[in-house]
Structure formats: C-alpha cells, structure tokens
Amino acid sequence: MVAKTIEWLDGKLRILDQSKLPREQVFADLDNYHDVVLAIKEMKVRGAPAIGVAAAYGIALGAGGIKTAKKDDFLAQLNQVMQAFAASRPTAVNLFQAINRMKKAAKGDGVAEIRKSLINEAKRIHQEEIASTEKLSRLGAELIKDGFTVLTHCNAGPLATAGYGTALGVIRAAKEQGKKLSVFATETRPLLQGARLTTWELMQENIPVTLITDSMAGYFMKQGEIDCVIVGADRIAASGHTANKIGTYSLAVLANAHGIPFYVAAPTTTIDLSLTSGYQIPIEERSPEEVTHIQGVPIAPAGVRAANPAFDVTPPSYVTAIITEKGIIRPPYTEGLKNVGSRFL
Ligand code: MRU
C-alpha cells in the first residue's frame, strides 16, 4: 500500500508532496491554511477528492489560527479562509463540496466549539472519501475481466483521492479479486502525473504497467492491445459530460473509434447537478511555463507562445458507464446521475 497522501497529525496537516514524486518521498507538516492553499495551487496535493479533503483540513487549520473570541468576527474571518480555498483551483467540484460542508459545520455556542466541529467534519469528509472510493472500486472491478489490459490517463489512485483510488482503485480491486491484468499508463503531459505517479503506485501494487507517451494511445488501440479505458473525473455535469485531465477527451474519441469501452470512475462528490451541460464546467488555465518546460528545464525556444488548459470535457456519448459508490450508471445519464448526485452550489 502506498504512503498516506494526507494525514491529520497533532493538529497539523501532513501531506506527501506529490510534485517531488517519484524522485523523492517528502512529507510536509503544514500548520497554517496559507500553506495548504499554496500546496493545492502548486499541486503538491492534487486529484479531485484529495483536493477536497486537504481543503477541509486546511479550513480547520485556518479556524485554529483565527485570534478573536467573538463569534461574529470569527465567522467573518473563517469566510475569508474559505474564499482563499475556493480560489485555489476551479475545476474539481470536490473542493467546493468540501467547502460547502465545512460552512454548514461552522456551528456551535462559541468559537472553541466551532473549531472542534470543523476538525470533526474534516475527518468525516476524509473517512467518507476513503469509504466511497473503496466501494466504487469494488463495484467497478466487475467490469474488468481476467486477462484485461487497461489504459488509464493522469493519476486516479490513492494519491489523488486520499483514499483507495478511483480509476486505479478499480484496477487494484480487480487484482485483489485474483484477476490477472496489465495497465498502459499515459505519461500525461504537461505535468506527467501518469509517468511520475500512476506508474509509481502500480509498481508498488505489483501490477504490470507499461508507460507510453500520450500520442501512442491510438497506435496501441489499433494494435488491439487495449481492452478498456478507465479514467477519473474532476466534475461530472447532470448531462453526463465529464471533465478530467487534458487529453481525456482525445482518448474517449479514440476508444469510441476502436470500439473499446470507456469508463469514468468517480465518487458522487464529483457530481455537480447544478450544471446542466459539461461546457459550463470551469476549465483551469495553468501557466504556459508548464508546457515550455519539463521539471524546470526549458524544452522550447524562449518566448514561444504556449497554451495550457488543465482539463477537457468528454461528452456522454463517448462514455460507456460511470462508476460511483452508489452504483454503475449507464446511458442515458441524466436519470441515473439525478438519483446519486447532489445539487449543492
Ligand atoms: O490536475 P490534477 O492532477 O489535479 O488532475 C487530476 C485528474 O485529472 C484526475 O484524473 C482526477 O482528479 C480524478 S482523481 C481520482
């Protein structure tokens, strides 16, 4: 089992710095909310469910750092802490679900009681993500047949969820059921979550993995080497459109062209019923430097223009099924998602 991604330890938040993996396994103990916001922005903590869990603990940390004993002043300052988290990354809806729950949990007779209630709520959010990712993984494993080769994109394992994993969770659960499988992991440019994190997690689980560049996926599909594609999600609209790491849409189109099933695995905290179409999902634009450089080393001429949308949206027509902890949903998605998702924003 891989190292703990996020841990609440003696009133501090311990995170495994994912930006340094796999070269170094470095933990950071964060004792103030500013550092947690920064860790999310700089993707030291990343992956939709893990961002939500980190933000919940970060809000509890922020509450601990507010100096006033007056409840009204305290709540006003707590609101600013929550706004800082809301501005950290825009696409993963788990972040906004977590903030919303923390807002509701900010109740009690006095400041001390509210602080306690916030720590307890953050722990509950974390426990629920652990339980739901494990449950969806076990349900999804039934889609993976013995001998399958599965292609996955980005990283949707324990690191990304602070739990069991979503896409990688399904693969792990299938292996635990005794099925023989192998995985193709796309490197996932620009930040290489597939090359750095997915391969690292799978190798620790002794699951055979082949690393490929993003542009090789079509070749291997055409060769008949891929039995299915499984990816995670950062936000799923009521229509069944799913936002996930940039490059997911291209894989879905390719899978469709080759008649390969394309599955999305996500806890119901990733479903956002307030959006009727996936094209309303805010897509994060990150620094062009992430494209012109690899781990700080320039790979393009200085001054070249570069674009860097961090996510794309896959239409429901390309998705074979959505795997959640409340069941496997098949098209048409509108009805099935309505039964398991929430409308909280
Ligand atoms: O930018 P990232 O690394 O946070 O993006 C992560 C992804 O796109 C994952 O596939 C998604 O969050 C699912 S995590 C279980």
CSV table of N, CA and C and ligand atoms in Angstrom, one decimal, residues 43 46-49 89 154-156 160-161 166 193 232-234 244-245 311, ligand 1:
chain,number,residue,atom,x,y,z
A,43,MET,N,0.0,22.0,-6.7
A,43,MET,CA,-0.2,20.6,-7.0
A,43,MET,C,0.7,19.7,-6.2
A,46,ARG,N,-3.0,16.9,-5.1
A,46,ARG,CA,-3.7,17.1,-6.3
A,46,ARG,C,-4.7,15.9,-6.5
A,47,GLY,N,-5.5,15.9,-7.5
A,47,GLY,CA,-6.6,14.9,-7.7
A,47,GLY,C,-7.8,15.4,-7.0
A,48,ALA,N,-9.0,15.3,-7.7
A,48,ALA,CA,-10.2,15.9,-7.2
A,48,ALA,C,-10.5,15.6,-5.7
A,49,PRO,N,-10.7,14.3,-5.3
A,49,PRO,CA,-11.1,14.0,-4.0
A,49,PRO,C,-10.0,14.5,-2.9
A,89,ARG,N,-8.2,26.2,-7.0
A,89,ARG,CA,-8.3,25.5,-8.2
A,89,ARG,C,-9.8,25.4,-8.6
A,154,CYS,N,-3.5,10.2,-16.6
A,154,CYS,CA,-3.3,11.0,-15.5
A,154,CYS,C,-3.1,10.1,-14.3
A,155,ASN,N,-3.5,10.5,-13.1
A,155,ASN,CA,-3.4,9.7,-11.9
A,155,ASN,C,-4.6,9.7,-11.1
A,156,ALA,N,-5.3,8.6,-10.9
A,156,ALA,CA,-6.5,8.5,-10.2
A,156,ALA,C,-6.4,7.3,-9.2
A,160,ALA,N,-4.4,10.6,-5.5
A,160,ALA,CA,-5.3,11.6,-6.0
A,160,ALA,C,-6.6,11.6,-5.2
A,161,THR,N,-6.8,10.6,-4.3
A,161,THR,CA,-8.1,10.6,-3.6
A,161,THR,C,-7.9,10.7,-2.1
A,166,THR,N,-9.7,5.9,-7.7
A,166,THR,CA,-10.9,5.7,-8.4
A,166,THR,C,-10.6,4.8,-9.6
A,193,GLN,N,1.7,13.4,-14.5
A,193,GLN,CA,1.1,12.6,-13.4
A,193,GLN,C,1.1,11.1,-13.7
A,232,GLY,N,-10.5,8.9,-14.1
A,232,GLY,CA,-11.2,9.5,-13.1
A,232,GLY,C,-12.0,10.7,-13.6
A,233,ALA,N,-12.4,11.6,-12.7
A,233,ALA,CA,-13.1,12.8,-13.2
A,233,ALA,C,-12.9,13.9,-12.1
A,234,ASP,N,-13.0,15.1,-12.6
A,234,ASP,CA,-12.9,16.3,-11.7
A,234,ASP,C,-14.3,16.9,-11.5
A,244,ASN,N,-12.1,15.9,-17.0
A,244,ASN,CA,-10.9,15.2,-16.5
A,244,ASN,C,-9.7,15.8,-17.1
A,245,LYS,N,-8.5,15.3,-16.7
A,245,LYS,CA,-7.3,15.8,-17.2
A,245,LYS,C,-7.2,16.0,-18.7
A,311,PHE,N,-7.7,20.8,-18.1
A,311,PHE,CA,-8.8,19.8,-18.2
A,311,PHE,C,-9.5,19.9,-19.5
B,1,MRU,O1,-4.5,18.4,-12.2
B,1,MRU,P1,-4.7,17.2,-11.4
B,1,MRU,O2,-3.5,16.3,-11.3
B,1,MRU,O3,-5.3,17.5,-10.0
B,1,MRU,O4,-5.8,16.4,-12.2
B,1,MRU,C1,-6.2,15.2,-11.7
B,1,MRU,C2,-7.1,14.4,-12.6
B,1,MRU,O5,-7.5,14.9,-13.7
B,1,MRU,C3,-7.6,13.1,-12.1
B,1,MRU,O6,-7.9,12.3,-13.2
B,1,MRU,C4,-9.0,13.4,-11.4
B,1,MRU,O7,-8.8,14.4,-10.4
B,1,MRU,C5,-9.5,12.2,-10.8
B,1,MRU,S1,-8.8,11.8,-9.3
B,1,MRU,C6,-9.3,10.4,-8.6
